[in-house]
Tab-separated table of C-alpha atoms and ligand atoms in Angstrom:
chain	number	residue	atom	x	y	z
A	12	MET	CA	-80.161	53.385	82.244
A	13	SER	CA	-76.361	53.331	81.205
A	14	SER	CA	-73.516	56.164	79.869
A	15	VAL	CA	-72.116	54.413	77.223
A	16	ASN	CA	-72.846	55.313	73.427
A	17	MET	CA	-74.646	51.422	71.885
A	18	GLU	CA	-73.545	53.583	68.219
A	19	GLY	CA	-70.352	52.948	69.505
A	20	PRO	CA	-67.736	49.872	67.635
A	21	ALA	CA	-68.402	48.588	70.594
A	22	PHE	CA	-72.232	48.164	69.715
A	23	ASN	CA	-72.965	49.388	65.986
A	24	ARG	CA	-72.911	45.605	64.744
A	25	LEU	CA	-75.345	43.916	67.264
A	26	PRO	CA	-79.165	43.409	65.717
A	27	PRO	CA	-81.414	46.044	67.590
A	28	TRP	CA	-82.678	42.908	69.759
A	29	VAL	CA	-79.980	41.858	71.301
A	30	LYS	CA	-79.152	45.213	72.139
A	31	ALA	CA	-82.397	46.185	73.551
A	32	LYS	CA	-82.586	42.045	76.193
A	33	LEU	CA	-78.277	44.145	77.512
A	34	ARG	CA	-78.975	45.053	80.954
A	35	PRO	CA	-76.810	48.293	82.583
A	36	ASN	CA	-74.320	45.813	83.391
A	37	ALA	CA	-73.038	44.396	80.934
A	38	ILE	CA	-73.986	47.044	78.468
A	39	GLU	CA	-71.113	48.519	80.736
A	40	THR	CA	-68.976	45.335	80.457
A	41	ILE	CA	-69.045	44.776	77.248
A	42	GLN	CA	-67.158	48.449	76.490
A	43	ARG	CA	-64.526	47.940	79.249
A	44	VAL	CA	-63.331	44.285	77.065
A	45	TYR	CA	-63.426	47.268	73.648
A	46	ASP	CA	-61.411	49.232	75.898
A	47	TRP	CA	-59.179	47.235	77.093
A	48	VAL	CA	-58.910	45.197	73.967
A	49	GLU	CA	-58.286	47.745	71.823
A	50	THR	CA	-56.033	49.623	73.930
A	51	GLU	CA	-54.117	46.449	75.707
A	52	CYS	CA	-54.353	44.322	72.907
A	53	VAL	CA	-54.125	45.282	69.854
A	54	PRO	CA	-50.740	47.151	69.701
A	55	ALA	CA	-49.452	44.949	71.975
A	56	GLU	CA	-49.393	41.849	69.212
A	57	PRO	CA	-45.519	42.253	68.381
A	58	ILE	CA	-44.911	42.369	71.418
A	59	TYR	CA	-46.448	38.320	72.276
A	60	LYS	CA	-44.800	37.479	69.442
A	61	ALA	CA	-41.456	38.537	70.007
A	62	GLN	CA	-41.750	37.282	73.430
A	63	VAL	CA	-42.955	33.584	72.748
A	64	ALA	CA	-40.386	33.277	70.180
A	65	LYS	CA	-37.528	34.535	73.375
A	66	ASN	CA	-39.127	32.261	75.264
A	67	LYS	CA	-41.270	29.085	73.335
A	68	TRP	CA	-43.814	27.279	76.534
A	69	VAL	CA	-43.899	30.096	78.756
A	70	THR	CA	-46.651	32.568	78.726
A	71	PRO	CA	-44.968	35.702	77.879
A	72	PRO	CA	-44.526	38.083	80.436
A	73	LEU	CA	-46.534	40.706	78.471
A	74	ILE	CA	-49.463	38.090	79.928
A	75	ASN	CA	-49.145	37.822	82.891
A	76	GLU	CA	-48.388	41.363	83.294
A	77	LEU	CA	-52.085	42.458	81.494
A	78	ARG	CA	-53.465	38.703	83.896
A	79	GLN	CA	-53.344	40.585	86.623
A	80	LYS	CA	-54.417	43.828	85.364
A	81	ALA	CA	-57.611	42.630	83.887
A	82	LYS	CA	-58.138	40.522	87.685
A	83	ALA	CA	-58.088	43.923	89.549
A	84	GLN	CA	-60.107	45.774	87.144
A	85	GLY	CA	-62.813	42.481	87.496
A	86	LEU	CA	-62.366	41.807	83.687
A	87	PHE	CA	-62.262	38.192	84.222
A	88	ASN	CA	-63.874	34.933	83.746
A	89	LEU	CA	-66.946	37.099	82.419
A	90	PHE	CA	-67.636	33.718	80.392
A	91	LEU	CA	-68.495	31.828	83.165
A	92	PRO	CA	-73.098	32.129	83.071
A	93	ASN	CA	-75.068	34.214	85.487
A	94	HIS	CA	-76.719	30.646	86.621
A	95	PHE	CA	-73.605	29.528	88.569
A	96	LYS	CA	-72.833	31.119	92.023
A	97	GLU	CA	-68.772	31.974	90.499
A	98	SER	CA	-70.557	34.000	88.051
A	99	PRO	CA	-69.703	37.902	87.268
A	100	GLY	CA	-73.017	37.890	86.468
A	101	LEU	CA	-73.052	37.809	82.274
A	102	THR	CA	-76.217	35.703	80.980
A	103	ASN	CA	-74.808	33.481	77.326
A	104	LEU	CA	-75.806	35.792	75.726
A	105	GLU	CA	-74.302	39.223	77.268
A	106	TYR	CA	-71.158	37.382	77.364
A	107	SER	CA	-71.155	36.969	73.920
A	108	CYS	CA	-70.959	40.149	72.290
A	109	CYS	CA	-67.774	40.320	74.733
A	110	ALA	CA	-66.196	37.202	73.417
A	111	GLU	CA	-66.642	38.224	69.377
A	112	ILE	CA	-64.993	41.805	70.604
A	113	MET	CA	-62.064	39.452	72.348
A	114	GLY	CA	-61.567	37.088	69.151
A	115	ARG	CA	-60.027	40.664	67.789
A	116	VAL	CA	-56.948	38.972	68.574
A	117	TYR	CA	-55.989	35.066	69.571
A	118	TRP	CA	-54.650	35.824	73.492
A	119	ALA	CA	-56.924	38.442	74.017
A	120	ALA	CA	-58.960	36.029	76.225
A	121	GLN	CA	-56.453	35.312	77.566
A	122	THR	CA	-55.473	37.764	79.245
A	123	MET	CA	-59.335	37.657	80.707
A	124	ASN	CA	-59.712	33.529	81.584
A	125	CYS	CA	-61.861	33.490	78.926
A	126	GLN	CA	-59.727	31.030	76.693
A	127	ALA	CA	-59.961	27.662	75.297
A	128	PRO	CA	-59.988	25.530	76.855
A	129	GLU	CA	-60.302	26.666	80.228
A	130	THR	CA	-63.924	28.130	80.221
A	131	GLY	CA	-64.656	24.566	78.459
A	132	ASN	CA	-62.577	23.292	81.720
A	133	ILE	CA	-64.062	25.619	84.028
A	134	GLU	CA	-67.881	25.271	83.551
A	135	LEU	CA	-67.236	21.685	84.041
A	136	LEU	CA	-65.565	22.210	87.706
A	137	ALA	CA	-68.823	24.457	88.401
A	138	LYS	CA	-70.786	22.589	87.632
A	139	TYR	CA	-70.239	18.570	88.557
A	140	CYS	CA	-67.762	19.389	91.488
A	141	ASN	CA	-67.691	18.981	95.278
A	142	ASP	CA	-67.107	21.728	97.559
A	143	GLU	CA	-63.062	19.886	98.077
A	144	GLN	CA	-62.172	19.881	94.421
A	145	LYS	CA	-63.597	23.501	93.817
A	146	GLU	CA	-61.249	24.349	96.086
A	147	LYS	CA	-58.047	22.311	95.397
A	148	TRP	CA	-59.174	22.963	91.066
A	149	LEU	CA	-61.742	25.216	90.222
A	150	LYS	CA	-60.624	28.130	92.422
A	151	PRO	CA	-56.756	28.297	91.899
A	152	LEU	CA	-58.035	27.760	87.754
A	153	MET	CA	-60.745	31.009	88.124
A	154	GLU	CA	-57.401	32.616	90.404
A	155	GLY	CA	-55.459	32.102	86.819
A	156	LYS	CA	-52.738	30.340	89.490
A	157	MET	CA	-52.541	27.132	86.789
A	158	SER	CA	-54.126	26.403	83.202
A	159	SER	CA	-55.695	23.100	81.906
A	160	ALA	CA	-56.176	21.218	79.358
A	161	TYR	CA	-59.103	18.676	78.299
A	162	SER	CA	-58.357	15.661	77.438
A	163	MET	CA	-60.735	12.897	75.039
A	164	THR	CA	-59.766	12.431	71.890
A	165	GLU	CA	-57.383	9.139	70.678
A	166	PRO	CA	-55.526	8.623	68.172
A	167	ASP	CA	-56.532	4.433	67.630
A	168	ARG	CA	-59.794	5.485	67.601
A	169	ALA	CA	-62.505	7.976	66.118
A	170	SER	CA	-62.817	10.699	69.091
A	171	SER	CA	-66.278	11.795	67.312
A	172	ASP	CA	-68.005	8.688	68.815
A	173	ALA	CA	-66.970	8.949	72.343
A	174	THR	CA	-68.318	5.993	73.307
A	175	THR	CA	-65.485	4.217	71.493
A	176	ILE	CA	-63.204	6.408	73.800
A	177	GLY	CA	-60.604	2.956	75.257
A	178	CYS	CA	-58.292	4.948	77.449
A	179	GLU	CA	-58.223	2.015	80.254
A	180	MET	CA	-59.580	3.141	84.537
A	181	LYS	CA	-58.895	0.809	86.927
A	182	ILE	CA	-60.434	1.946	89.682
A	183	GLY	CA	-59.974	0.271	92.577
A	184	GLU	CA	-60.741	1.474	96.472
A	185	LYS	CA	-58.326	4.463	96.894
A	186	GLU	CA	-56.817	4.275	93.434
A	187	VAL	CA	-57.995	4.960	90.103
A	188	VAL	CA	-54.664	2.877	87.217
A	189	ILE	CA	-54.727	4.746	83.987
A	190	ASN	CA	-53.159	2.788	80.344
A	191	GLY	CA	-54.229	4.622	77.309
A	192	ARG	CA	-52.630	6.655	74.693
A	193	LYS	CA	-53.864	10.914	74.234
A	194	LEU	CA	-53.975	13.328	71.563
A	195	TYR	CA	-54.308	17.317	72.313
A	196	GLY	CA	-54.917	19.363	75.756
A	197	ASN	CA	-52.328	22.001	75.911
A	198	VAL	CA	-48.416	20.984	76.519
A	199	SER	CA	-47.008	20.063	80.183
A	200	TYR	CA	-43.495	22.341	78.934
A	201	ASN	CA	-46.012	24.777	79.956
A	202	GLU	CA	-45.024	25.397	83.806
A	203	ASP	CA	-48.396	26.634	84.450
A	204	MET	CA	-49.685	23.109	82.590
A	205	GLN	CA	-51.025	21.808	86.490
A	206	ILE	CA	-53.858	18.675	85.909
A	207	TYR	CA	-55.853	16.521	82.925
A	208	ILE	CA	-59.691	16.827	82.936
A	209	LEU	CA	-59.383	13.221	81.948
A	210	MET	CA	-61.970	11.028	80.018
A	211	GLY	CA	-60.975	7.494	80.051
A	212	CYS	CA	-63.290	3.578	79.951
A	213	SER	CA	-63.814	2.729	83.815
A	214	ASP	CA	-66.487	-0.325	82.740
A	215	PRO	CA	-66.009	-1.409	79.481
A	216	THR	CA	-68.810	-4.667	79.606
A	217	ASN	CA	-71.511	-2.394	80.454
A	218	PRO	CA	-74.435	-3.515	78.231
A	219	ASP	CA	-75.506	0.457	78.737
A	220	PRO	CA	-72.033	1.599	76.448
A	221	TRP	CA	-72.998	5.599	78.090
A	222	LYS	CA	-73.167	4.466	81.626
A	223	ARG	CA	-68.922	3.010	80.413
A	224	HIS	CA	-67.339	6.306	80.906
A	225	THR	CA	-65.355	7.840	83.822
A	226	THR	CA	-64.067	11.767	84.354
A	227	LEU	CA	-61.121	12.224	86.630
A	228	VAL	CA	-58.011	15.033	87.263
A	229	VAL	CA	-54.383	13.783	86.073
A	230	PRO	CA	-52.150	15.731	87.649
A	231	SER	CA	-49.909	16.434	84.703
A	232	ARG	CA	-46.709	15.711	85.800
A	233	ALA	CA	-48.087	11.683	87.220
A	234	PRO	CA	-45.387	9.467	87.216
A	235	GLY	CA	-46.304	7.669	84.386
A	236	LEU	CA	-47.755	10.418	82.488
A	237	THR	CA	-44.660	11.684	79.499
A	238	ILE	CA	-45.074	14.170	76.362
A	239	LYS	CA	-44.242	11.142	74.044
A	240	ARG	CA	-44.494	14.639	70.892
A	241	HIS	CA	-45.701	18.141	70.320
A	242	LEU	CA	-48.191	18.466	67.549
A	243	THR	CA	-47.842	20.740	64.957
A	244	ILE	CA	-51.706	21.566	64.225
A	245	MET	CA	-51.168	22.865	60.408
A	246	GLY	CA	-47.551	23.766	60.864
A	247	TYR	CA	-47.873	26.321	63.824
A	248	ASP	CA	-47.054	24.760	66.712
A	249	TRP	CA	-49.551	26.950	68.798
A	250	ALA	CA	-46.755	27.693	71.348
A	251	PRO	CA	-46.872	28.200	74.618
A	252	GLU	CA	-49.998	26.094	74.926
A	253	GLY	CA	-49.714	23.872	72.587
A	254	HIS	CA	-50.915	20.502	71.213
A	255	GLY	CA	-49.416	16.349	72.756
A	256	GLU	CA	-49.342	13.055	71.998
A	257	TYR	CA	-49.007	12.036	75.312
A	258	VAL	CA	-48.723	8.279	77.192
A	259	TYR	CA	-50.141	7.287	80.189
A	260	GLU	CA	-48.630	3.394	82.226
A	261	ASN	CA	-50.060	3.131	84.922
A	262	VAL	CA	-50.343	6.110	86.479
A	263	ARG	CA	-52.242	6.522	89.645
A	264	VAL	CA	-54.646	9.126	90.856
A	265	PRO	CA	-56.676	8.653	93.891
A	266	VAL	CA	-60.533	7.878	93.618
A	267	GLU	CA	-61.204	11.156	95.306
A	268	ASN	CA	-59.995	12.942	91.926
A	269	ILE	CA	-63.267	10.865	89.726
A	270	ILE	CA	-65.785	14.150	89.010
A	271	LEU	CA	-69.388	13.106	89.246
A	272	GLY	CA	-68.697	9.489	90.140
A	273	PRO	CA	-67.623	6.143	88.101
A	274	GLY	CA	-69.567	6.021	84.499
A	275	ARG	CA	-70.890	8.904	84.412
A	276	ALA	CA	-68.213	11.165	81.709
A	277	PHE	CA	-71.414	10.965	79.174
A	278	GLU	CA	-73.703	13.767	81.771
A	279	ILE	CA	-69.998	15.698	82.022
A	280	ALA	CA	-69.384	15.572	78.456
A	281	GLN	CA	-72.808	16.770	77.697
A	282	GLY	CA	-73.316	19.138	80.595
A	283	ARG	CA	-69.266	21.257	78.627
A	284	LEU	CA	-69.430	21.611	74.904
A	285	GLY	CA	-71.861	24.235	74.558
A	286	PRO	CA	-71.079	27.205	75.386
A	287	GLY	CA	-67.600	26.161	73.754
A	288	ARG	CA	-68.521	26.047	70.821
A	289	ILE	CA	-70.784	29.577	70.958
A	290	HIS	CA	-67.002	31.487	72.387
A	291	HIS	CA	-65.177	29.577	69.642
A	292	CYS	CA	-67.614	30.618	66.880
A	293	MET	CA	-68.086	34.211	68.604
A	294	ARG	CA	-64.346	35.318	69.071
A	295	LEU	CA	-64.263	33.810	64.705
A	296	ILE	CA	-66.140	36.420	64.005
A	297	GLY	CA	-64.511	39.020	65.951
A	298	GLN	CA	-61.498	37.196	63.611
A	299	THR	CA	-62.540	37.782	60.411
A	300	GLU	CA	-64.023	41.553	61.442
A	301	ARG	CA	-60.619	42.278	61.873
A	302	ALA	CA	-59.018	40.286	58.985
A	303	TYR	CA	-62.568	41.748	56.703
A	304	GLU	CA	-60.475	45.393	58.453
A	305	LEU	CA	-57.035	44.508	56.732
A	306	ALA	CA	-59.098	44.210	52.996
A	307	LEU	CA	-60.986	47.470	53.694
A	308	ILE	CA	-57.845	49.371	54.202
A	309	ARG	CA	-56.108	46.806	51.479
A	310	CYS	CA	-59.068	49.138	48.736
A	311	ILE	CA	-58.567	52.087	50.047
A	312	ASP	CA	-54.317	52.067	49.371
A	313	PRO	CA	-53.321	54.715	47.883
A	314	GLN	CA	-49.557	52.969	46.820
A	315	LEU	CA	-50.918	50.442	45.290
A	316	LYS	CA	-53.037	51.089	42.596
A	317	PRO	CA	-52.645	48.166	39.916
A	318	ARG	CA	-53.975	49.930	35.546
A	319	GLY	CA	-54.274	53.329	38.166
A	320	LYS	CA	-57.138	52.253	39.903
A	321	PHE	CA	-57.577	50.866	43.810
A	322	ILE	CA	-57.696	47.626	44.227
A	323	GLY	CA	-61.444	48.579	46.186
A	324	GLU	CA	-62.694	50.757	42.796
A	325	PHE	CA	-62.364	46.579	40.759
A	326	ASP	CA	-66.599	45.762	40.910
A	327	SER	CA	-65.158	41.797	41.858
A	328	ASN	CA	-63.848	43.453	45.323
A	329	ILE	CA	-66.874	45.481	45.755
A	330	GLU	CA	-68.834	42.783	45.207
A	331	ARG	CA	-66.819	40.903	48.067
A	332	ILE	CA	-66.911	43.377	50.429
A	333	ALA	CA	-70.647	42.884	50.003
A	334	GLN	CA	-70.035	39.460	50.375
A	335	MET	CA	-68.496	39.591	53.481
A	336	ARG	CA	-71.043	41.807	54.364
A	337	LEU	CA	-72.830	40.284	54.710
A	338	GLN	CA	-72.234	36.996	55.383
A	339	LEU	CA	-70.221	37.778	58.987
A	340	ASP	CA	-73.523	40.200	59.863
A	341	SER	CA	-75.677	36.303	59.283
A	342	MET	CA	-73.703	34.672	61.569
A	343	ARG	CA	-73.189	37.117	64.008
A	344	LEU	CA	-76.959	36.251	63.863
A	345	VAL	CA	-77.523	32.602	64.023
A	346	VAL	CA	-74.646	32.751	67.138
A	347	LEU	CA	-76.549	35.416	69.060
A	348	ASN	CA	-79.452	33.250	68.649
A	349	ALA	CA	-77.691	30.543	69.674
A	350	ALA	CA	-76.742	31.805	73.427
A	351	ASP	CA	-80.386	33.629	73.840
A	352	THR	CA	-81.995	30.218	73.685
A	353	MET	CA	-79.442	28.588	76.002
A	354	ASP	CA	-79.920	31.343	78.445
A	355	LEU	CA	-84.324	31.095	77.617
A	356	LEU	CA	-84.444	26.965	77.624
A	357	GLY	CA	-81.118	25.415	78.385
A	358	ASN	CA	-78.412	24.354	77.391
A	359	LYS	CA	-80.323	20.963	75.502
A	360	ALA	CA	-82.136	22.442	74.103
A	361	GLY	CA	-79.983	25.429	72.812
A	362	LYS	CA	-78.393	22.074	71.242
A	363	TYR	CA	-79.678	23.283	66.738
A	364	ALA	CA	-78.598	26.153	67.262
A	365	ILE	CA	-75.680	25.382	68.498
A	366	ALA	CA	-75.188	22.808	66.673
A	367	GLN	CA	-76.332	25.900	63.566
A	368	SER	CA	-73.554	27.949	65.101
A	369	LYS	CA	-70.075	25.670	64.807
A	370	VAL	CA	-71.425	23.892	61.337
A	371	LEU	CA	-72.109	27.749	59.127
A	372	VAL	CA	-68.720	29.770	61.666
A	373	PRO	CA	-66.194	28.242	60.921
A	374	VAL	CA	-66.490	27.483	57.407
A	375	MET	CA	-67.635	30.567	56.472
A	376	ALA	CA	-65.318	32.348	58.144
A	377	ALA	CA	-62.636	31.010	57.135
A	378	LYS	CA	-63.616	31.724	53.635
A	379	ILE	CA	-64.158	35.214	54.492
A	380	ILE	CA	-60.050	34.856	55.671
A	381	ASP	CA	-60.010	33.314	52.369
A	382	GLU	CA	-61.042	36.480	49.784
A	383	CYS	CA	-59.202	38.706	52.477
A	384	MET	CA	-56.328	37.126	52.067
A	385	GLN	CA	-56.592	37.385	48.283
A	386	MET	CA	-57.390	41.035	47.894
A	387	TYR	CA	-54.199	41.835	50.070
A	388	GLY	CA	-51.937	39.337	47.394
A	389	GLY	CA	-49.213	37.713	47.949
A	390	GLN	CA	-48.644	39.240	51.812
A	391	GLY	CA	-51.640	37.582	52.819
A	392	LEU	CA	-49.476	34.950	53.172
A	393	THR	CA	-46.847	35.846	54.502
A	394	GLN	CA	-46.476	37.399	58.364
A	395	HIS	CA	-46.264	40.230	57.525
A	396	THR	CA	-50.259	39.504	58.152
A	397	PRO	CA	-52.661	37.775	60.795
A	398	LEU	CA	-54.845	36.468	57.574
A	399	PRO	CA	-52.584	33.132	57.658
A	400	GLU	CA	-52.624	32.717	61.648
A	401	MET	CA	-56.385	33.728	61.384
A	402	TRP	CA	-57.310	31.511	58.206
A	403	THR	CA	-55.574	28.254	60.806
A	404	TYR	CA	-58.253	28.814	63.895
A	405	ALA	CA	-61.244	29.028	61.822
A	406	ARG	CA	-59.916	25.328	60.082
A	407	PHE	CA	-59.414	24.211	62.999
A	408	VAL	CA	-62.533	25.236	65.279
A	409	ARG	CA	-63.854	23.276	61.993
A	410	ILE	CA	-62.379	19.813	63.834
A	411	ALA	CA	-62.409	20.518	67.328
A	412	ASP	CA	-64.485	20.494	69.526
A	413	GLY	CA	-65.771	17.714	66.762
A	414	PRO	CA	-66.151	17.405	63.702
A	415	ASP	CA	-69.418	19.259	61.914
A	416	SER	CA	-70.391	16.539	59.781
A	417	ALA	CA	-71.319	14.578	62.706
A	418	HIS	CA	-73.257	17.589	63.620
A	419	ARG	CA	-74.858	17.618	60.486
A	420	HIS	CA	-75.776	13.556	60.699
A	421	GLN	CA	-76.888	14.889	64.280
A	422	VAL	CA	-79.077	17.644	62.810
A	423	GLY	CA	-79.654	15.709	59.679
A	424	ARG	CA	-81.046	12.744	62.413
A	425	ASP	CA	-83.679	14.627	64.454
A	426	GLN	CA	-84.943	16.296	61.112
A	427	LEU	CA	-85.278	12.876	59.344
A	428	LYS	CA	-87.554	12.195	62.176
A	429	THR	CA	-90.277	15.180	61.213
A	430	ALA	CA	-90.928	12.744	58.362
A	431	PRO	CA	-94.092	11.393	59.067
A	432	ALA	CA	-95.530	14.100	60.678
A	433	VAL	CA	-94.565	15.884	57.889
A	434	LYS	CA	-96.461	13.565	55.488
A	435	VAL	CA	-99.415	13.120	57.500
A	436	ARG	CA	-100.688	16.780	56.683
A	437	HIS	CA	-99.238	15.679	52.882
A	438	GLN	CA	-101.852	13.335	52.683
A	439	ALA	CA	-104.508	15.586	54.367
A	440	TYR	CA	-103.158	18.493	51.478
A	441	GLN	CA	-103.551	15.641	48.868
A	442	LYS	CA	-107.613	14.423	50.436
A	443	LYS	CA	-108.362	18.129	50.079
A	444	HIS	CA	-106.924	18.915	46.933
A	445	LYS	CA	-108.999	15.434	45.532
A	446	GLU	CA	-112.260	17.531	46.488
A	447	LEU	CA	-111.710	20.415	45.244
A	448	CYS	CA	-110.574	18.933	41.660
A	449	GLU	CA	-114.064	16.943	41.744
A	450	LYS	CA	-115.531	20.227	43.011
A	451	TRP	CA	-114.578	22.190	40.436
A	452	GLY	CA	-114.052	19.437	37.506
A	453	VAL	CA	-110.472	19.216	36.753
A	454	ASP	CA	-107.565	16.085	36.183
A	455	TYR	CA	-107.196	14.494	39.288
A	456	VAL	CA	-103.040	14.589	39.624
A	457	ALA	CA	-101.332	13.754	42.349
A	458	PHE	CA	-99.330	16.360	44.364
A	459	GLY	CA	-95.657	15.626	43.166
A	460	GLY	CA	-96.658	13.414	41.000
A	461	THR	CA	-97.670	10.226	43.762
A	462	ASP	CA	-100.490	9.897	46.012
A	463	TYR	CA	-99.103	8.997	49.300
B	12	FAD	C1	-57.276	21.476	66.742
B	12	FAD	C2	-57.624	21.108	67.407
B	12	FAD	C3	-57.422	21.212	69.117
B	12	FAD	C4	-58.032	19.920	69.686
B	12	FAD	N1	-58.037	19.730	71.184
B	12	FAD	C5	-58.664	18.925	71.714
B	12	FAD	C6	-58.435	18.810	72.955
B	12	FAD	O1	-58.475	19.604	73.998
B	12	FAD	N2	-58.940	18.208	74.042
B	12	FAD	C7	-59.398	16.635	73.006
B	12	FAD	O2	-59.886	16.210	73.529
B	12	FAD	N3	-59.832	16.582	71.539
B	12	FAD	C8	-59.123	17.758	71.167
B	12	FAD	N4	-59.234	17.518	69.618
B	12	FAD	C9	-59.487	16.610	68.797
B	12	FAD	C10	-60.942	17.010	68.174
B	12	FAD	O3	-62.172	16.956	69.138
B	12	FAD	C11	-61.220	15.889	67.305
B	12	FAD	O4	-60.435	15.366	66.564
B	12	FAD	C12	-62.460	15.880	67.284
B	12	FAD	O5	-63.435	15.389	68.002
B	12	FAD	C13	-62.357	14.884	65.259
B	12	FAD	O6	-62.518	12.679	65.973
B	12	FAD	P1	-61.292	12.440	65.643
B	12	FAD	O7	-59.926	13.130	65.018
B	12	FAD	O8	-61.198	11.140	66.454
B	12	FAD	O9	-61.919	12.418	63.966
B	12	FAD	P2	-63.111	11.154	63.834
B	12	FAD	O10	-63.878	10.590	64.759
B	12	FAD	O11	-62.460	10.270	62.974
B	12	FAD	O12	-63.818	12.013	62.582
B	12	FAD	C14	-63.149	11.743	60.849
B	12	FAD	C15	-64.195	11.843	60.437
B	12	FAD	O13	-64.752	11.078	60.356
B	12	FAD	C16	-66.294	11.857	59.187
B	12	FAD	N5	-67.440	10.887	60.776
B	12	FAD	C17	-67.745	11.429	62.154
B	12	FAD	N6	-68.671	11.465	62.714
B	12	FAD	C18	-69.393	11.128	62.375
B	12	FAD	C19	-70.444	11.766	62.103
B	12	FAD	N7	-71.674	11.209	63.468
B	12	FAD	N8	-71.312	11.390	61.070
B	12	FAD	C20	-70.769	12.207	59.781
B	12	FAD	N9	-69.232	11.772	59.309
B	12	FAD	C21	-68.971	11.378	60.370
B	12	FAD	C22	-66.526	13.117	59.843
B	12	FAD	O14	-66.039	13.406	58.352
B	12	FAD	C23	-65.618	13.942	60.164
B	12	FAD	O15	-64.347	14.962	60.251
B	12	FAD	C24	-58.338	19.200	69.234
B	12	FAD	C25	-57.916	19.124	68.059
B	12	FAD	C26	-57.387	19.577	66.831
B	12	FAD	C27	-57.835	19.833	65.429
């Protein structure tokens, strides 16, 4: 039994079925993550901003100090699920509760080495690397001694169909020679950024399109690899990590840098993305809760009384508050269900629930934050509140890790496969209906106007 108060703010939004599943250790950890974010991160937000403004492409000293502290307190790498031997021991469901709390501050996850894309990359390396590779890349990443990027998307390909990825990888006996262009992935202006986990095309004529691609590790300062330009995302530079456009010109890496083996990039990509999507969604919910809190405070501000009423006394705002609360709690149910499904049945079986989260949460979160901006008035759109950055984050998650249309397409195709079985069931209704009409002397009319 844990002595933690499960009615406190770290837990009070969790549904009872989730609370019932949390183990005592996890309860302690969730409470500690809550205390960490509330005391070490929320009050330090302006310090982080000031330090980034002073030295854009350097990890702020605040973050480095907090990372040391969090590591010493065992609050590091919590995202790595308990079936990995390197895991601190939480299930996906238990970690999701932590991820929501981390989302309250955009960079809080980083203080605990739980930020994207590190989480996906660490999980990939833990799952698919041999011991030597783990020593070289996984260990320093888990110790927080360097950072990494995942590099798949290309400027001249529709990258949501990864079979089209064209970056050329010529695999020789000792070396792989790489030529191509890539988009996104953190910029190596920041010295902590040490490796790109790169997906490219190594066997373009293989009749099986799922076996044409290879994933390997490229040191971020390899000769021939240049950053063509830094990419802003909706006008923000996202320093100190940022995003970039990269050119690979005859970049050479040893064949030992290939992960899992040539032609196996799709096995890796599929294993990587599920958990990362859930983490993004839970952090988004935490962030949206904070936007909602700002709206609540605005509702009772005695200085702001248009027509002599509190902003929260207008019916339209009472309804907005209710709608936001209902949507927030429903988003959480969807994502926690996805995390639990992954724990119980595995990532593959959880694919529908993961897609459900990825499609619902970014859109709903952006809508809620938009309403919070509206309630906040003009200042909700300025740097006086974190709302514009929050909205931008929600908006970009609609595309990052795969656009929502691609997830809907997948779900829709799977659903259509269920149509023949549904039709058979309906034919049985029809048959029975005909028999009943005859028995009771009622004129027969086909269900839906059609005889199947
Ligand atoms: C902030 C941000 C960070 C990112 N970080 C990374 C990163 O670290 N590493 C990385 O490799 N990439 C990253 N990306 C890229 C991201 O993963 C891709 O943008 C995304 O996968 C879509 O690929 P695309 O841009 O080529 O768009 P396209 O594939 O061209 O898709 C554009 C549109 O086409 C339609 N479409 C495509 N496929 C389907 C489908 N199956 N069904 C229905 N409609 C469809 C949709 O309307 C879709 O929105 C990032 C993107 C952003 C915005």
